[in-house]
């Protein structure tokens, strides 16, 4: 059934960080500055020092990044929420927790506690450095799936498609040996494999132990009926009740991110405007590739709310 409204709010995840993110909004709003302080207290990390004055290596560390980016996403959303009337929300990987906060399925405090724990668990999940990830560009899904199958059989180790980002961009996750084998097979097919600077094989079974600990934490949280449906990474489908969110979210860390399905399902349900709330505008750049096979470019639009200036423009638009 089509949604009543035509707006979807999208929240980005890891890879959307940038120096100074969130500083302008925090300096303009004491309430938002307090969210940064709360996240620092919960995580035990000097987030403002890292993201407003630190170096890129520390900014890319998933332990630091998860609470910091979540604060930025939530802060931007709080600034524009009074004007936005979303029919639904979604978040890419880490961004899904910002979507839960926006929909009030979880409190802001609960989300900050969860992403701080998630960041620590994911940073510690692979101490021996077995796993890694690589983005695959310029290959269609059938070729990517063939590469994964061949590499799994040749190496005998875990590899899977972890992110279905666009029809021309997929992310592989697995052991270093399997990913290296896959990268060579991608080249023979005239594609491009780009190693990702990550501390493990995220969104794969290699995160299973970390996922179990996070699941135990999430089982204790107070889940609420979301104010609007949240399209979940695990299946790209909308979830509109607390019990279902509580059941599906613990699977997120080891499941693939079905982002193509998420966006196309939103469009199929009547969404015609996509507002990315978070730095860099990464998700907005994916929309054209995702929707091209199913929609004319004139039938939908997007807006990026990535900093204080963009938020003010959105409010005044």
mmCIF file of C-alpha atoms in Angstrom:
data_model
loop_
_atom_site.group_PDB
_atom_site.id
_atom_site.type_symbol
_atom_site.label_atom_id
_atom_site.label_comp_id
_atom_site.label_asym_id
_atom_site.label_seq_id
_atom_site.Cartn_x
_atom_site.Cartn_y
_atom_site.Cartn_z
ATOM 1 C CA UNK A 1 0.000 0.000 0.000
ATOM 2 C CA UNK A 2 1.408 3.432 -0.895
ATOM 3 C CA UNK A 3 2.584 5.602 1.975
ATOM 4 C CA UNK A 4 0.574 8.668 2.943
ATOM 5 C CA UNK A 5 3.504 11.025 2.573
ATOM 6 C CA UNK A 6 6.196 11.232 -0.080
ATOM 7 C CA UNK A 7 9.296 11.948 2.038
ATOM 8 C CA UNK A 8 11.913 9.449 3.215
ATOM 9 C CA UNK A 9 14.679 10.426 5.641
ATOM 10 C CA UNK A 10 18.010 8.668 5.029
ATOM 11 C CA UNK A 11 20.897 8.511 7.491
ATOM 12 C CA UNK A 12 24.457 7.685 6.333
ATOM 13 C CA UNK A 13 26.924 5.352 8.033
ATOM 14 C CA UNK A 14 30.657 4.733 8.123
ATOM 15 C CA UNK A 15 32.507 6.484 5.301
ATOM 16 C CA UNK A 16 30.482 9.690 5.635
ATOM 17 C CA UNK A 17 32.671 11.239 8.317
ATOM 18 C CA UNK A 18 34.575 14.443 7.659
ATOM 19 C CA UNK A 19 36.767 16.808 9.685
ATOM 20 C CA UNK A 20 34.835 19.294 11.781
ATOM 21 C CA UNK A 21 31.525 17.507 11.310
ATOM 22 C CA UNK A 22 28.810 18.762 13.599
ATOM 23 C CA UNK A 23 30.862 21.579 15.080
ATOM 24 C CA UNK A 24 28.867 24.441 13.530
ATOM 25 C CA UNK A 25 25.550 23.070 14.776
ATOM 26 C CA UNK A 26 26.870 22.310 18.277
ATOM 27 C CA UNK A 27 28.314 25.802 18.651
ATOM 28 C CA UNK A 28 24.969 27.284 17.603
ATOM 29 C CA UNK A 29 22.819 25.111 19.871
ATOM 30 C CA UNK A 30 23.643 24.318 23.512
ATOM 31 C CA UNK A 31 21.247 21.368 23.479
ATOM 32 C CA UNK A 32 23.177 19.740 20.658
ATOM 33 C CA UNK A 33 26.488 20.446 22.379
ATOM 34 C CA UNK A 34 25.067 18.522 25.334
ATOM 35 C CA UNK A 35 24.415 15.516 23.072
ATOM 36 C CA UNK A 36 28.122 15.517 22.158
ATOM 37 C CA UNK A 37 29.025 15.664 25.862
ATOM 38 C CA UNK A 38 26.613 12.836 26.632
ATOM 39 C CA UNK A 39 28.078 10.683 23.852
ATOM 40 C CA UNK A 40 31.575 11.356 25.195
ATOM 41 C CA UNK A 41 30.484 10.354 28.680
ATOM 42 C CA UNK A 42 28.861 7.146 27.425
ATOM 43 C CA UNK A 43 31.699 6.144 25.088
ATOM 44 C CA UNK A 44 34.597 7.388 27.210
ATOM 45 C CA UNK A 45 36.069 8.996 24.082
ATOM 46 C CA UNK A 46 37.030 12.634 23.395
ATOM 47 C CA UNK A 47 34.848 12.759 20.289
ATOM 48 C CA UNK A 48 35.003 16.514 19.793
ATOM 49 C CA UNK A 49 38.777 16.473 20.102
ATOM 50 C CA UNK A 50 39.025 13.784 17.445
ATOM 51 C CA UNK A 51 36.502 15.083 14.917
ATOM 52 C CA UNK A 52 37.024 18.786 15.364
ATOM 53 C CA UNK A 53 40.815 18.785 15.859
ATOM 54 C CA UNK A 54 42.113 15.242 15.270
ATOM 55 C CA UNK A 55 43.664 13.282 12.422
ATOM 56 C CA UNK A 56 41.981 11.170 9.763
ATOM 57 C CA UNK A 57 43.228 7.853 11.144
ATOM 58 C CA UNK A 58 41.494 8.458 14.459
ATOM 59 C CA UNK A 59 38.408 9.714 12.616
ATOM 60 C CA UNK A 60 38.214 6.471 10.607
ATOM 61 C CA UNK A 61 38.513 4.248 13.692
ATOM 62 C CA UNK A 62 35.113 2.582 13.975
ATOM 63 C CA UNK A 63 35.225 2.770 17.780
ATOM 64 C CA UNK A 64 35.335 6.572 17.590
ATOM 65 C CA UNK A 65 33.296 6.969 14.447
ATOM 66 C CA UNK A 66 30.135 5.155 15.474
ATOM 67 C CA UNK A 67 29.127 7.412 18.368
ATOM 68 C CA UNK A 68 30.423 10.579 16.669
ATOM 69 C CA UNK A 69 28.601 10.145 13.370
ATOM 70 C CA UNK A 70 25.451 9.136 15.216
ATOM 71 C CA UNK A 71 25.585 12.382 17.186
ATOM 72 C CA UNK A 72 25.933 14.391 13.964
ATOM 73 C CA UNK A 73 23.028 12.573 12.305
ATOM 74 C CA UNK A 74 20.772 12.956 15.340
ATOM 75 C CA UNK A 75 21.752 16.611 15.794
ATOM 76 C CA UNK A 76 20.931 17.483 12.191
ATOM 77 C CA UNK A 77 17.650 15.614 12.423
ATOM 78 C CA UNK A 78 16.671 17.422 15.637
ATOM 79 C CA UNK A 79 17.300 20.725 13.878
ATOM 80 C CA UNK A 80 14.964 20.017 10.936
ATOM 81 C CA UNK A 81 12.486 17.547 12.450
ATOM 82 C CA UNK A 82 9.901 20.246 13.094
ATOM 83 C CA UNK A 83 9.535 20.916 9.379
ATOM 84 C CA UNK A 84 10.033 17.420 7.988
ATOM 85 C CA UNK A 85 7.032 15.105 7.847
ATOM 86 C CA UNK A 86 8.585 11.795 6.828
ATOM 87 C CA UNK A 87 6.584 8.783 5.766
ATOM 88 C CA UNK A 88 9.515 6.553 6.639
ATOM 89 C CA UNK A 89 13.224 6.444 7.410
ATOM 90 C CA UNK A 90 16.215 4.253 6.703
ATOM 91 C CA UNK A 91 19.884 4.272 7.591
ATOM 92 C CA UNK A 92 22.854 2.694 5.862
ATOM 93 C CA UNK A 93 24.530 0.252 8.274
ATOM 94 C CA UNK A 94 25.475 2.401 11.293
ATOM 95 C CA UNK A 95 22.973 4.992 10.059
ATOM 96 C CA UNK A 96 20.123 2.612 10.847
ATOM 97 C CA UNK A 97 20.520 3.436 14.533
ATOM 98 C CA UNK A 98 20.026 7.137 13.753
ATOM 99 C CA UNK A 99 16.822 6.158 11.950
ATOM 100 C CA UNK A 100 15.650 4.334 15.082
ATOM 101 C CA UNK A 101 16.274 7.488 17.116
ATOM 102 C CA UNK A 102 14.489 9.696 14.578
ATOM 103 C CA UNK A 103 11.468 7.387 14.631
ATOM 104 C CA UNK A 104 11.658 7.313 18.445
ATOM 105 C CA UNK A 105 11.765 3.523 18.406
ATOM 106 C CA UNK A 106 14.684 3.935 20.813
ATOM 107 C CA UNK A 107 15.595 6.917 22.960
ATOM 108 C CA UNK A 108 18.624 9.016 22.024
ATOM 109 C CA UNK A 109 20.410 7.777 25.142
ATOM 110 C CA UNK A 110 19.719 4.138 24.217
ATOM 111 C CA UNK A 111 20.991 4.692 20.683
ATOM 112 C CA UNK A 112 24.185 6.382 21.902
ATOM 113 C CA UNK A 113 24.812 3.532 24.349
ATOM 114 C CA UNK A 114 24.196 0.967 21.605
ATOM 115 C CA UNK A 115 26.415 2.509 18.929
ATOM 116 C CA UNK A 116 29.205 3.113 21.455
ATOM 117 C CA UNK A 117 29.099 -0.566 22.364
ATOM 118 C CA UNK A 118 28.763 -1.557 18.704
ATOM 119 C CA UNK A 119 31.819 0.499 17.782
ATOM 120 C CA UNK A 120 33.915 -1.064 20.522
ATOM 121 C CA UNK A 121 32.781 -4.598 19.719
ATOM 122 C CA UNK A 122 33.427 -4.195 16.004
ATOM 123 C CA UNK A 123 36.876 -2.701 16.620
ATOM 124 C CA UNK A 124 37.780 -5.651 18.843
ATOM 125 C CA UNK A 125 36.023 -8.412 16.907
ATOM 126 C CA UNK A 126 39.036 -9.462 14.839
ATOM 127 C CA UNK A 127 42.211 -9.071 16.958
ATOM 128 C CA UNK A 128 44.196 -11.412 14.724
ATOM 129 C CA UNK A 129 43.313 -9.435 11.604
ATOM 130 C CA UNK A 130 41.720 -12.285 9.668
ATOM 131 C CA UNK A 131 38.988 -10.302 7.952
ATOM 132 C CA UNK A 132 38.726 -7.332 5.639
ATOM 133 C CA UNK A 133 36.459 -5.717 3.034
ATOM 134 C CA UNK A 134 36.694 -4.398 -0.522
ATOM 135 C CA UNK A 135 34.382 -2.349 -2.711
ATOM 136 C CA UNK A 136 33.707 -3.736 -6.184
ATOM 137 C CA UNK A 137 32.972 -1.237 -8.954
ATOM 138 C CA UNK A 138 32.013 -1.543 -12.611
ATOM 139 C CA UNK A 139 30.606 -5.072 -12.384
ATOM 140 C CA UNK A 140 26.993 -6.196 -12.429
ATOM 141 C CA UNK A 141 25.571 -8.247 -9.591
ATOM 142 C CA UNK A 142 25.690 -11.535 -11.492
ATOM 143 C CA UNK A 143 29.433 -11.130 -12.041
ATOM 144 C CA UNK A 144 30.013 -10.144 -8.409
ATOM 145 C CA UNK A 145 28.088 -13.172 -7.185
ATOM 146 C CA UNK A 146 30.099 -15.385 -9.532
ATOM 147 C CA UNK A 147 33.341 -13.957 -8.141
ATOM 148 C CA UNK A 148 32.200 -14.634 -4.577
ATOM 149 C CA UNK A 149 31.247 -18.219 -5.416
ATOM 150 C CA UNK A 150 34.517 -18.918 -7.225
ATOM 151 C CA UNK A 151 36.666 -17.379 -4.481
ATOM 152 C CA UNK A 152 34.854 -19.243 -1.724
ATOM 153 C CA UNK A 153 35.419 -22.517 -3.551
ATOM 154 C CA UNK A 154 39.050 -21.756 -4.470
ATOM 155 C CA UNK A 155 40.180 -20.536 -1.042
ATOM 156 C CA UNK A 156 37.793 -22.461 1.164
ATOM 157 C CA UNK A 157 37.214 -19.472 3.419
ATOM 158 C CA UNK A 158 34.347 -17.099 4.169
ATOM 159 C CA UNK A 159 33.397 -14.374 1.679
ATOM 160 C CA UNK A 160 30.080 -12.737 0.927
ATOM 161 C CA UNK A 161 28.466 -9.652 -0.572
ATOM 162 C CA UNK A 162 28.116 -7.434 2.487
ATOM 163 C CA UNK A 163 26.661 -4.286 0.919
ATOM 164 C CA UNK A 164 24.338 -4.027 -2.061
ATOM 165 C CA UNK A 165 24.868 -0.284 -2.443
ATOM 166 C CA UNK A 166 24.013 0.414 -6.089
ATOM 167 C CA UNK A 167 23.775 -1.707 -9.264
ATOM 168 C CA UNK A 168 27.406 -0.739 -9.916
ATOM 169 C CA UNK A 169 28.815 -0.754 -6.388
ATOM 170 C CA UNK A 170 28.963 -3.743 -4.079
ATOM 171 C CA UNK A 171 31.099 -4.425 -1.025
ATOM 172 C CA UNK A 172 32.658 -7.801 -0.280
ATOM 173 C CA UNK A 173 33.430 -8.982 3.232
ATOM 174 C CA UNK A 174 35.457 -12.015 4.229
ATOM 175 C CA UNK A 175 38.870 -13.341 5.132
ATOM 176 C CA UNK A 176 41.889 -11.525 3.724
ATOM 177 C CA UNK A 177 42.806 -14.533 1.592
ATOM 178 C CA UNK A 178 39.335 -14.787 0.102
ATOM 179 C CA UNK A 179 39.096 -11.033 -0.551
ATOM 180 C CA UNK A 180 42.530 -11.020 -2.221
ATOM 181 C CA UNK A 181 41.473 -13.895 -4.464
ATOM 182 C CA UNK A 182 38.227 -12.112 -5.306
ATOM 183 C CA UNK A 183 40.075 -8.900 -6.169
ATOM 184 C CA UNK A 184 42.079 -10.725 -8.838
ATOM 185 C CA UNK A 185 38.923 -12.261 -10.276
ATOM 186 C CA UNK A 186 37.265 -8.841 -10.361
ATOM 187 C CA UNK A 187 40.188 -7.507 -12.427
ATOM 188 C CA UNK A 188 39.913 -10.336 -14.954
ATOM 189 C CA UNK A 189 36.280 -9.346 -15.446
ATOM 190 C CA UNK A 190 37.336 -5.718 -16.120
ATOM 191 C CA UNK A 191 35.967 -4.524 -12.804
ATOM 192 C CA UNK A 192 37.727 -2.639 -10.020
ATOM 193 C CA UNK A 193 38.304 -3.820 -6.440
ATOM 194 C CA UNK A 194 39.095 -1.134 -3.868
ATOM 195 C CA UNK A 195 40.384 -2.253 -0.432
ATOM 196 C CA UNK A 196 38.561 -0.598 2.466
ATOM 197 C CA UNK A 197 40.307 0.669 5.592
ATOM 198 C CA UNK A 198 38.320 -1.367 8.114
ATOM 199 C CA UNK A 199 39.252 -3.383 11.174
ATOM 200 C CA UNK A 200 37.361 -6.528 10.208
ATOM 201 C CA UNK A 201 34.874 -8.265 7.949
ATOM 202 C CA UNK A 202 31.774 -6.273 8.861
ATOM 203 C CA UNK A 203 28.296 -7.530 7.952
ATOM 204 C CA UNK A 204 29.486 -11.110 7.797
ATOM 205 C CA UNK A 205 29.517 -14.225 10.009
ATOM 206 C CA UNK A 206 33.004 -13.200 11.195
ATOM 207 C CA UNK A 207 31.178 -10.649 13.376
ATOM 208 C CA UNK A 208 29.096 -13.361 15.044
ATOM 209 C CA UNK A 209 30.595 -13.174 18.548
ATOM 210 C CA UNK A 210 30.388 -9.390 18.617
ATOM 211 C CA UNK A 211 26.818 -9.587 17.331
ATOM 212 C CA UNK A 212 25.820 -11.916 20.171
ATOM 213 C CA UNK A 213 27.058 -9.448 22.781
ATOM 214 C CA UNK A 214 25.313 -6.546 21.065
ATOM 215 C CA UNK A 215 22.108 -8.605 20.810
ATOM 216 C CA UNK A 216 22.168 -9.238 24.568
ATOM 217 C CA UNK A 217 22.438 -5.491 25.121
ATOM 218 C CA UNK A 218 19.615 -4.672 22.685
ATOM 219 C CA UNK A 219 17.323 -7.264 24.268
ATOM 220 C CA UNK A 220 17.372 -5.189 27.471
ATOM 221 C CA UNK A 221 16.425 -1.908 25.783
ATOM 222 C CA UNK A 222 12.978 -0.321 25.905
ATOM 223 C CA UNK A 223 11.635 -0.498 22.340
ATOM 224 C CA UNK A 224 8.749 1.726 21.231
ATOM 225 C CA UNK A 225 6.402 1.678 18.277
ATOM 226 C CA UNK A 226 8.170 3.884 15.693
ATOM 227 C CA UNK A 227 6.455 7.156 14.726
ATOM 228 C CA UNK A 228 6.976 6.093 11.105
ATOM 229 C CA UNK A 229 8.230 2.845 9.518
ATOM 230 C CA UNK A 230 11.957 2.138 9.454
ATOM 231 C CA UNK A 231 13.191 0.251 6.394
ATOM 232 C CA UNK A 232 15.697 -2.263 7.729
ATOM 233 C CA UNK A 233 19.063 -3.188 6.209
ATOM 234 C CA UNK A 234 18.499 -6.902 6.726
ATOM 235 C CA UNK A 235 15.684 -7.183 4.166
ATOM 236 C CA UNK A 236 15.104 -3.710 2.742
ATOM 237 C CA UNK A 237 11.538 -3.767 4.044
ATOM 238 C CA UNK A 238 9.571 -1.462 6.353
ATOM 239 C CA UNK A 239 9.086 -2.310 10.010
ATOM 240 C CA UNK A 240 6.366 -0.472 11.900
ATOM 241 C CA UNK A 241 6.168 -2.162 15.307
ATOM 242 C CA UNK A 242 8.464 -2.407 18.311
ATOM 243 C CA UNK A 243 8.495 -6.201 18.578
ATOM 244 C CA UNK A 244 9.650 -6.660 14.983
ATOM 245 C CA UNK A 245 12.400 -4.068 15.349
ATOM 246 C CA UNK A 246 13.586 -5.741 18.532
ATOM 247 C CA UNK A 247 13.753 -9.048 16.660
ATOM 248 C CA UNK A 248 15.398 -7.889 13.446
ATOM 249 C CA UNK A 249 17.996 -5.368 14.644
ATOM 250 C CA UNK A 250 20.291 -7.901 16.377
ATOM 251 C CA UNK A 251 20.761 -9.563 12.978
ATOM 252 C CA UNK A 252 22.090 -6.390 11.390
ATOM 253 C CA UNK A 253 25.769 -6.768 12.285
ATOM 254 C CA UNK A 254 26.140 -10.140 10.534
ATOM 255 C CA UNK A 255 23.634 -9.602 7.692
ATOM 256 C CA UNK A 256 24.165 -7.894 4.351
ATOM 257 C CA UNK A 257 23.019 -4.299 3.830
ATOM 258 C CA UNK A 258 20.219 -4.469 1.254
ATOM 259 C CA UNK A 259 20.370 -0.814 0.265
ATOM 260 C CA UNK A 260 19.222 -1.197 -3.352
ATOM 261 C CA UNK A 261 16.086 -2.980 -2.170
ATOM 262 C CA UNK A 262 15.550 -0.377 0.561
ATOM 263 C CA UNK A 263 15.472 2.572 -1.842
ATOM 264 C CA UNK A 264 13.472 0.815 -4.551
ATOM 265 C CA UNK A 265 10.952 -0.435 -2.003
ATOM 266 C CA UNK A 266 10.543 3.086 -0.662
ATOM 267 C CA UNK A 267 9.977 4.402 -4.173
ATOM 268 C CA UNK A 268 7.480 1.619 -4.846
ATOM 269 C CA UNK A 269 5.599 2.617 -1.702
ATOM 270 C CA UNK A 270 5.161 6.180 -2.932
ATOM 271 C CA UNK A 271 8.296 7.999 -1.774
ATOM 272 C CA UNK A 272 9.246 10.769 -4.185
ATOM 273 C CA UNK A 273 11.600 12.905 -2.099
ATOM 274 C CA UNK A 274 14.668 11.581 -0.296
ATOM 275 C CA UNK A 275 16.337 13.751 2.348
ATOM 276 C CA UNK A 276 19.777 12.619 3.466
ATOM 277 C CA UNK A 277 20.425 13.833 7.002
ATOM 278 C CA UNK A 278 24.144 13.502 7.682
ATOM 279 C CA UNK A 279 27.526 14.756 6.413
ATOM 280 C CA UNK A 280 28.927 14.383 2.891
ATOM 281 C CA UNK A 281 25.801 13.433 0.927
ATOM 282 C CA UNK A 282 27.067 9.936 0.116
ATOM 283 C CA UNK A 283 23.640 8.283 -0.011
ATOM 284 C CA UNK A 284 22.154 10.981 -2.207
ATOM 285 C CA UNK A 285 24.808 10.280 -4.826
ATOM 286 C CA UNK A 286 23.699 6.630 -4.953
ATOM 287 C CA UNK A 287 20.034 7.366 -5.639
ATOM 288 C CA UNK A 288 20.325 7.963 -9.381
ATOM 289 C CA UNK A 289 22.005 4.620 -10.023
ATOM 290 C CA UNK A 290 19.573 2.747 -7.797
ATOM 291 C CA UNK A 291 16.409 4.285 -9.216
ATOM 292 C CA UNK A 292 17.394 4.542 -12.889
ATOM 293 C CA UNK A 293 16.018 1.078 -13.820
ATOM 294 C CA UNK A 294 12.655 1.744 -12.130
ATOM 295 C CA UNK A 295 11.994 5.492 -12.333
ATOM 296 C CA UNK A 296 12.561 8.489 -14.546
ATOM 297 C CA UNK A 297 14.804 11.124 -12.964
ATOM 298 C CA UNK A 298 11.959 13.648 -13.190
ATOM 299 C CA UNK A 299 9.792 11.536 -10.893
ATOM 300 C CA UNK A 300 11.840 11.929 -7.727
ATOM 301 C CA UNK A 301 14.133 14.424 -5.999
ATOM 302 C CA UNK A 302 16.683 14.510 -3.215
ATOM 303 C CA UNK A 303 18.121 16.985 -0.743
ATOM 304 C CA UNK A 304 21.207 16.801 1.472
ATOM 305 C CA UNK A 305 21.171 18.200 5.016
ATOM 306 C CA UNK A 306 24.811 17.887 6.034
ATOM 307 C CA UNK A 307 25.640 20.949 8.132
ATOM 308 C CA UNK A 308 24.095 23.976 9.826
ATOM 309 C CA UNK A 309 23.923 26.010 6.614
ATOM 310 C CA UNK A 310 22.157 23.205 4.734
ATOM 311 C CA UNK A 311 19.808 22.650 7.648
ATOM 312 C CA UNK A 312 18.870 26.319 7.690
ATOM 313 C CA UNK A 313 18.301 26.231 3.930
ATOM 314 C CA UNK A 314 16.032 23.219 4.350
ATOM 315 C CA UNK A 315 14.040 25.004 7.037
ATOM 316 C CA UNK A 316 13.688 28.122 4.904
ATOM 317 C CA UNK A 317 12.942 26.260 1.656
#
